[in-house]
Short mmCIF file of C-alpha atoms and ligand atoms in Angstrom, two decimals:
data_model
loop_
_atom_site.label_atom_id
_atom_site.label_comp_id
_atom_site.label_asym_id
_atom_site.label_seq_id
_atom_site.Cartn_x
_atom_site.Cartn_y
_atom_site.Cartn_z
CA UNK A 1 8.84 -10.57 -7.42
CA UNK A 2 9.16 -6.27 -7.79
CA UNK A 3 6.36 -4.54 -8.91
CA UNK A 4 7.94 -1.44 -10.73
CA UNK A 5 5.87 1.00 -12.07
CA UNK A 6 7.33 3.47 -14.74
CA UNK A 7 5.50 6.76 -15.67
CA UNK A 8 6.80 7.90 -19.10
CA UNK A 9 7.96 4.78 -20.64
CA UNK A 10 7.45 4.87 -24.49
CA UNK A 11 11.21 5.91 -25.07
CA UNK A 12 13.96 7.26 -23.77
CA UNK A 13 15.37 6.90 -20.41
CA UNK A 14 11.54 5.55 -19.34
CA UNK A 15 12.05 2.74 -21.54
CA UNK A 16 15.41 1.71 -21.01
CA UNK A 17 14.36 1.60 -16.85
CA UNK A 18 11.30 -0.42 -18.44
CA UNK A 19 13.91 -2.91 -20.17
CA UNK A 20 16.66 -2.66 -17.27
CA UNK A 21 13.84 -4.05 -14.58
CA UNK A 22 12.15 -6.52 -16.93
CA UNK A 23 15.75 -8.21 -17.32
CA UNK A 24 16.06 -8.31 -13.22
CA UNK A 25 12.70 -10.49 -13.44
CA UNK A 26 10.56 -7.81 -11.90
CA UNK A 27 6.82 -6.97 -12.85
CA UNK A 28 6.90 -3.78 -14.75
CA UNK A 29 3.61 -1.51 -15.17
CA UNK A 30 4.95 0.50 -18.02
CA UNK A 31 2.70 3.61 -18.36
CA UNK A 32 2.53 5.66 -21.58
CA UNK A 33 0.12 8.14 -23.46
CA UNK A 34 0.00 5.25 -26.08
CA UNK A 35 1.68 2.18 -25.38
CA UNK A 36 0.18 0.53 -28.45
CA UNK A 37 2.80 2.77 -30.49
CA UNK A 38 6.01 2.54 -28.89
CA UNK A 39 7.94 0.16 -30.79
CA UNK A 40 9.75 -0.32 -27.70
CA UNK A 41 7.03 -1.34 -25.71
CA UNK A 42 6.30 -3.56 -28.26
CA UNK A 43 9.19 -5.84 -28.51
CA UNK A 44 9.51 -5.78 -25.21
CA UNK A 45 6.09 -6.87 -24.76
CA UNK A 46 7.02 -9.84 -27.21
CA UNK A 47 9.67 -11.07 -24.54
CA UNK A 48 8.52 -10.34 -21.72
CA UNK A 49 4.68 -9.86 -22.18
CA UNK A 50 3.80 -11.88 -18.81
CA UNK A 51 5.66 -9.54 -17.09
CA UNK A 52 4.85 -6.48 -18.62
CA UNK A 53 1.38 -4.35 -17.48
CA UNK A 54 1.47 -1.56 -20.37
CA UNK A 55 -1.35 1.61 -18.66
CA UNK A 56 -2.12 3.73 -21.39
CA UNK A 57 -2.27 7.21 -19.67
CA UNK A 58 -1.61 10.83 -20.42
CA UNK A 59 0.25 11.84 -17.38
CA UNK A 60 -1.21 15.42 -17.87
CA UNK A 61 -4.91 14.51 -17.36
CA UNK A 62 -6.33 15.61 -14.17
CA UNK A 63 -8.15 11.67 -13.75
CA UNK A 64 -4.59 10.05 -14.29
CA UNK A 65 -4.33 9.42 -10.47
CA UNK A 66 -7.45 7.60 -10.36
CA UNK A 67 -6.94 5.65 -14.00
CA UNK A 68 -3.66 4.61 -13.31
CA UNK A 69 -4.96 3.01 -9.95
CA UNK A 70 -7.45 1.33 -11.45
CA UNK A 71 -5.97 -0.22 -13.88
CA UNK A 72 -3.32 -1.71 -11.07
CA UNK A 73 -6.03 -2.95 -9.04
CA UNK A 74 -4.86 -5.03 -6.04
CA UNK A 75 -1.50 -4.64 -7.28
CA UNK A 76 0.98 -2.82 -4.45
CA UNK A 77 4.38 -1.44 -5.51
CA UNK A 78 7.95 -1.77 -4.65
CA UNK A 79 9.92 0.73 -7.09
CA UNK A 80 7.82 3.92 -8.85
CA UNK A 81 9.52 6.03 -11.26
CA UNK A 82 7.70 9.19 -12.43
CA UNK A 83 10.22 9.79 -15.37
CA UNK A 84 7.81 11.53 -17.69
CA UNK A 85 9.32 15.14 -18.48
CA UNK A 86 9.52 17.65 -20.92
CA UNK A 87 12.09 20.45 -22.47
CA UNK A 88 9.43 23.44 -22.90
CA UNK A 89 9.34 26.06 -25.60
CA UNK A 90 12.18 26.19 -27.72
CA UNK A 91 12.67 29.77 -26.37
CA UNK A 92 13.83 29.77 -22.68
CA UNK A 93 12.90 33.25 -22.11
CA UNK A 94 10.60 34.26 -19.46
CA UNK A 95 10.15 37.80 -21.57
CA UNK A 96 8.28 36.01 -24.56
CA UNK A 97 6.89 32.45 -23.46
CA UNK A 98 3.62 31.93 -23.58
CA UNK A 99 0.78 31.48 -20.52
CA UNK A 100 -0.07 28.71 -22.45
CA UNK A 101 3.17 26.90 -23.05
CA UNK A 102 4.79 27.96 -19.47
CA UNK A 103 1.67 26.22 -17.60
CA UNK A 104 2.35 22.78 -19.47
CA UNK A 105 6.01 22.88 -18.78
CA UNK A 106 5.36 23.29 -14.86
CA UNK A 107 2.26 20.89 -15.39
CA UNK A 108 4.42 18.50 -16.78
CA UNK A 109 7.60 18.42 -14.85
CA UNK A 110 6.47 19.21 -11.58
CA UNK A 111 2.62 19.02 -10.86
CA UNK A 112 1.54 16.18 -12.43
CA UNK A 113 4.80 13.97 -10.94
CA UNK A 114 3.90 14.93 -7.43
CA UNK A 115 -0.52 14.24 -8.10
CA UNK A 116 0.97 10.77 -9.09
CA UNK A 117 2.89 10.25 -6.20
CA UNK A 118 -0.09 11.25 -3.71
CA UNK A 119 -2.46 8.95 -6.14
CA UNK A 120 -0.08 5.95 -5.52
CA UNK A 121 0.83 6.51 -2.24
CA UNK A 122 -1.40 3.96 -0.83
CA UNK A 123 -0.51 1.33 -2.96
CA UNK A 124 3.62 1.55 -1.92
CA UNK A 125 4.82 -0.90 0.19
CA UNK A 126 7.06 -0.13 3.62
CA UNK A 127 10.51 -0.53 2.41
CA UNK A 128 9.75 0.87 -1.39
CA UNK A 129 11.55 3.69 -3.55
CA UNK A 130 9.37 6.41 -5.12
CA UNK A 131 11.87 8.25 -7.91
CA UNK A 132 11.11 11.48 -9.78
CA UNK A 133 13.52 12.12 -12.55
CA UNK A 134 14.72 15.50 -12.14
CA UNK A 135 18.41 17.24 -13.84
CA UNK A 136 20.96 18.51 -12.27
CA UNK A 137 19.82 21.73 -13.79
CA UNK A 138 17.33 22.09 -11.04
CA UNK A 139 20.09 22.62 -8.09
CA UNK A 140 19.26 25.77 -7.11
CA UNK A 141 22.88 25.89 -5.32
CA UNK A 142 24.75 24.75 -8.58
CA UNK A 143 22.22 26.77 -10.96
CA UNK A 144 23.62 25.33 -14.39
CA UNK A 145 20.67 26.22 -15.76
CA UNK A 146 21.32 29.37 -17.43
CA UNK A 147 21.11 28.40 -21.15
CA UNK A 148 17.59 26.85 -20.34
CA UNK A 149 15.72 28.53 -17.94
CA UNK A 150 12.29 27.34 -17.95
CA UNK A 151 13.43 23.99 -17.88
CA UNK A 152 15.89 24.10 -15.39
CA UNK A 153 13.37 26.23 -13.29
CA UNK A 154 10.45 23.31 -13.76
CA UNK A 155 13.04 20.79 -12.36
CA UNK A 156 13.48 23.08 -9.09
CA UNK A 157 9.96 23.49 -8.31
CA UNK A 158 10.02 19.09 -8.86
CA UNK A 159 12.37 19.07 -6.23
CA UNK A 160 10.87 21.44 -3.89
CA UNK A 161 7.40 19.93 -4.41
CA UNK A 162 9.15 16.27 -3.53
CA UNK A 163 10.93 18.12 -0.58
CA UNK A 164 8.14 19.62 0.65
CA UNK A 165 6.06 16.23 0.81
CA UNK A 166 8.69 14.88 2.48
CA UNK A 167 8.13 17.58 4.98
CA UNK A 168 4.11 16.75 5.10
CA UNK A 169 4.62 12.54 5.78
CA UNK A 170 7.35 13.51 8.05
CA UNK A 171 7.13 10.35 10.46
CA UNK A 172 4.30 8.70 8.34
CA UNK A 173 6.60 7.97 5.81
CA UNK A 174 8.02 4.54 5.49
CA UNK A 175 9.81 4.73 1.94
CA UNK A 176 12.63 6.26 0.23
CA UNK A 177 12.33 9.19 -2.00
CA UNK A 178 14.78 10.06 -4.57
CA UNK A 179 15.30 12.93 -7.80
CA UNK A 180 17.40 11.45 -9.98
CA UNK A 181 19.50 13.47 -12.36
CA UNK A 182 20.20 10.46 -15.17
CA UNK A 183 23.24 12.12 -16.21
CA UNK A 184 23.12 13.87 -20.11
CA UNK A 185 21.72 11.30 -21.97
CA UNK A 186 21.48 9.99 -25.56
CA UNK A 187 17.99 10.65 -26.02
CA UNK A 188 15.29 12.69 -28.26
CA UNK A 189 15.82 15.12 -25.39
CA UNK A 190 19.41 14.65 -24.69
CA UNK A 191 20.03 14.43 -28.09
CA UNK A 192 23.30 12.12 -30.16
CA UNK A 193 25.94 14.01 -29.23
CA UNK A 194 24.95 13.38 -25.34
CA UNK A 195 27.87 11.67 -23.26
CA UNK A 196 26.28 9.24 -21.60
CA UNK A 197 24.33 5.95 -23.26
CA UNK A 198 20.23 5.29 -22.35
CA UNK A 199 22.19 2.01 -21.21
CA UNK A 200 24.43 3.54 -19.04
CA UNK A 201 22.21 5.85 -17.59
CA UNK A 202 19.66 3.15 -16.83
CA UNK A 203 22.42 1.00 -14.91
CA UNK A 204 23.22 3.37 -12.80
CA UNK A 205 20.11 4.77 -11.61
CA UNK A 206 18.56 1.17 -11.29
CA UNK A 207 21.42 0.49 -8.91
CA UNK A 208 20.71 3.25 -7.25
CA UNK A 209 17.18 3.32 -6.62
CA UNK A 210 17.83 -0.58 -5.97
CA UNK A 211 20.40 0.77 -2.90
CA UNK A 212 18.05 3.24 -1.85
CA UNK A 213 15.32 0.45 -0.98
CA UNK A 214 14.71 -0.09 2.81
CA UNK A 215 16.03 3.28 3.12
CA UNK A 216 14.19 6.11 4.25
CA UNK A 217 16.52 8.27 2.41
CA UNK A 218 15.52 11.75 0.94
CA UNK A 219 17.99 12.63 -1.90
CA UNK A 220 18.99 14.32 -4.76
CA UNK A 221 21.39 11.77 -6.25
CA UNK A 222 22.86 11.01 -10.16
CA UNK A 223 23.30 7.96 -12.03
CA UNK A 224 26.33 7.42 -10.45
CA UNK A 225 25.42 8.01 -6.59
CA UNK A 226 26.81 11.28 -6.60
CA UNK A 227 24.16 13.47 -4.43
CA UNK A 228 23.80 16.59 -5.44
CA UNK A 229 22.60 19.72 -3.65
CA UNK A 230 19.48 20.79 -3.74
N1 NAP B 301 18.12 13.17 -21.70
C1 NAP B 301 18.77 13.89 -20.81
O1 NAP B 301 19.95 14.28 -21.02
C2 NAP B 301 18.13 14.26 -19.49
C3 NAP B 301 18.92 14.95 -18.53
C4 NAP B 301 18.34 15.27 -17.31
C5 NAP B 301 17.03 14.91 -17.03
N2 NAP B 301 16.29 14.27 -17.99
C6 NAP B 301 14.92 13.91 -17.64
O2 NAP B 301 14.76 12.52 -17.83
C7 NAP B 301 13.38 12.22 -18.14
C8 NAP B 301 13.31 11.37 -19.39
O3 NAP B 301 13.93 12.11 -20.42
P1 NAP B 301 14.33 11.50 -21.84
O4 NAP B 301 15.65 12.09 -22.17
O5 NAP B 301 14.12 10.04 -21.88
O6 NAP B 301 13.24 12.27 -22.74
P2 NAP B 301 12.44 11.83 -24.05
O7 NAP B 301 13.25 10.89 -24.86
O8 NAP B 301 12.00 13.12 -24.65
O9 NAP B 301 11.17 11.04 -23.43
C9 NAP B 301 10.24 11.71 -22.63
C10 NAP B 301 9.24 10.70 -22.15
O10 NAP B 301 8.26 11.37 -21.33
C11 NAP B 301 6.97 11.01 -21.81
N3 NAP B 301 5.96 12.04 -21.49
C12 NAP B 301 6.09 13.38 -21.54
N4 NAP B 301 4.95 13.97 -21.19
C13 NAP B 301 4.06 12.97 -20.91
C14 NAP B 301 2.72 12.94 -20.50
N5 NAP B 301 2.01 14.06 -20.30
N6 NAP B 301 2.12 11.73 -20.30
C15 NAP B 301 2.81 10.58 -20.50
N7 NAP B 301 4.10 10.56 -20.89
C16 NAP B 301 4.71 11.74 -21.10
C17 NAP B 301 7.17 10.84 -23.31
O11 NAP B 301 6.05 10.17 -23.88
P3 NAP B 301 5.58 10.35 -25.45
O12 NAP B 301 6.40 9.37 -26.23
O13 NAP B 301 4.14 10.04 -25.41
O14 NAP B 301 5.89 11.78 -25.81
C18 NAP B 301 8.46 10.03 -23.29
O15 NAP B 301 8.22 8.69 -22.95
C19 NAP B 301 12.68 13.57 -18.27
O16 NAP B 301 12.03 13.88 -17.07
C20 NAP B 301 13.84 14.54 -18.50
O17 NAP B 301 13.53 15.86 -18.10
C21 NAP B 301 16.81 13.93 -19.21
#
């Protein structure tokens, strides 16, 4: 059986890769600031609760690392998704954000994805997928990003940090490592009028993370298998 674990799971695209996995049979280790109120985690909990390892973690917290591995104990993983992510101040402007706000954003969406992945390192299995969900607005070659900025400009320094640890386990490393760009989704982020479902979105990148495995693939790649440039 998979062990999957998914960082930012309460809702969203987190929670439909939560559902997606627990309907392939695998053992998901859902992680979430507060699992205990995510009515998703909750019913799914109800049908699948066996199979279901809800971590109740703030991804942001220096001691995540170290809670998150505890709590898996002699557990060792086959698929981790650090999903967990953030839009940032409502105003994208380098000119008035805050020191404040700009350090959570990049805390957020970059930092605290790549502590994770150092923190679980040990616990992958040869032949695993580690995924970071990044955007397509984080290709510094496409560089859609113009109406949001500081977003778009935390999802490039997720790539380059995943790049450049890449770079660091060079031979060493004997799993695949994808950003995902989910596509625009149907979320509280995406928002309705989004063109792409949480389902549809979830089916793709399962399939592709599930391709990737056994891989030792380093990619930027959407929901559809489309890579994109860095
Ligand atoms: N939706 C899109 O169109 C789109 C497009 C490109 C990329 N993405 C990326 O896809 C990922 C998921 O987005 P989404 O659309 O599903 O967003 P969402 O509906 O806003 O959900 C965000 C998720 O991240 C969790 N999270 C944020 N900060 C956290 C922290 N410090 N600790 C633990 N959990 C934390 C949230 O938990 P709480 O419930 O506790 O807040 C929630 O589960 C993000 O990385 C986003 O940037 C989304």
């Amino acid at each position: 059986m998979l062990d999957v674990l998914i960082a930012g799971a309460s809702r969203g695209i987190g929670l439909g890769l939560v559902r997606a996995w627990l309907e392939l049979g695998a053992r998901v280790h859902a992680v979430a600031r507060r699992p205990d109120a995510s009515a998703g985690l909750i019913e799914l909990a109800a049908l699948h609760g066996d199979r279901l390892q809800p971590i109740a973690c703030d991804l942001n917290d220096p001691a995540a690392g170290e809670r998150i591995l505890a709590a898996l104990g002699e557990t060792r993983l086959d698929r981790v998704l650090l999903n967990a992510g953030i839009y940032g101040p409502e105003a994208q402007d380098v000119v008035v954000v805050g020191e404040a706000e700009i350090g959570h954003l990049f805390l957020s969406n970059a930092v605290a994805p790549l502590r994770l992945a150092h923190a679980l390192r040990p616990l992958l299995k040869p032949n695993s997928v580690l995924a970071v969900t990044s955007s397509v607005m984080g290709s510094l070659q496409l560089s859609l990003g113009a109406g949001m900025p500081l977003y778009a400009a935390s999802k490039a320094a997720l790539n380059s940090l995943l790049l450049t640890w890449a770079a660091q386990l060079a031979e060493s490393r004997d799993f695949a490592l994808l950003a995902l760009h989910p596509g625009w989704v149907q979320t509280d982020m995406g928002g309705s009028t989004a063109p792409v479902t949480v389902t549809e979105s979830v089916a793709g990148l399962v399939a592709v993370v599930e391709a990737a495995a056994g891989s030792l693939d380093c990619r930027f790649v959407d929901y559809q298998g489309e890579t994109l440039p860095w």
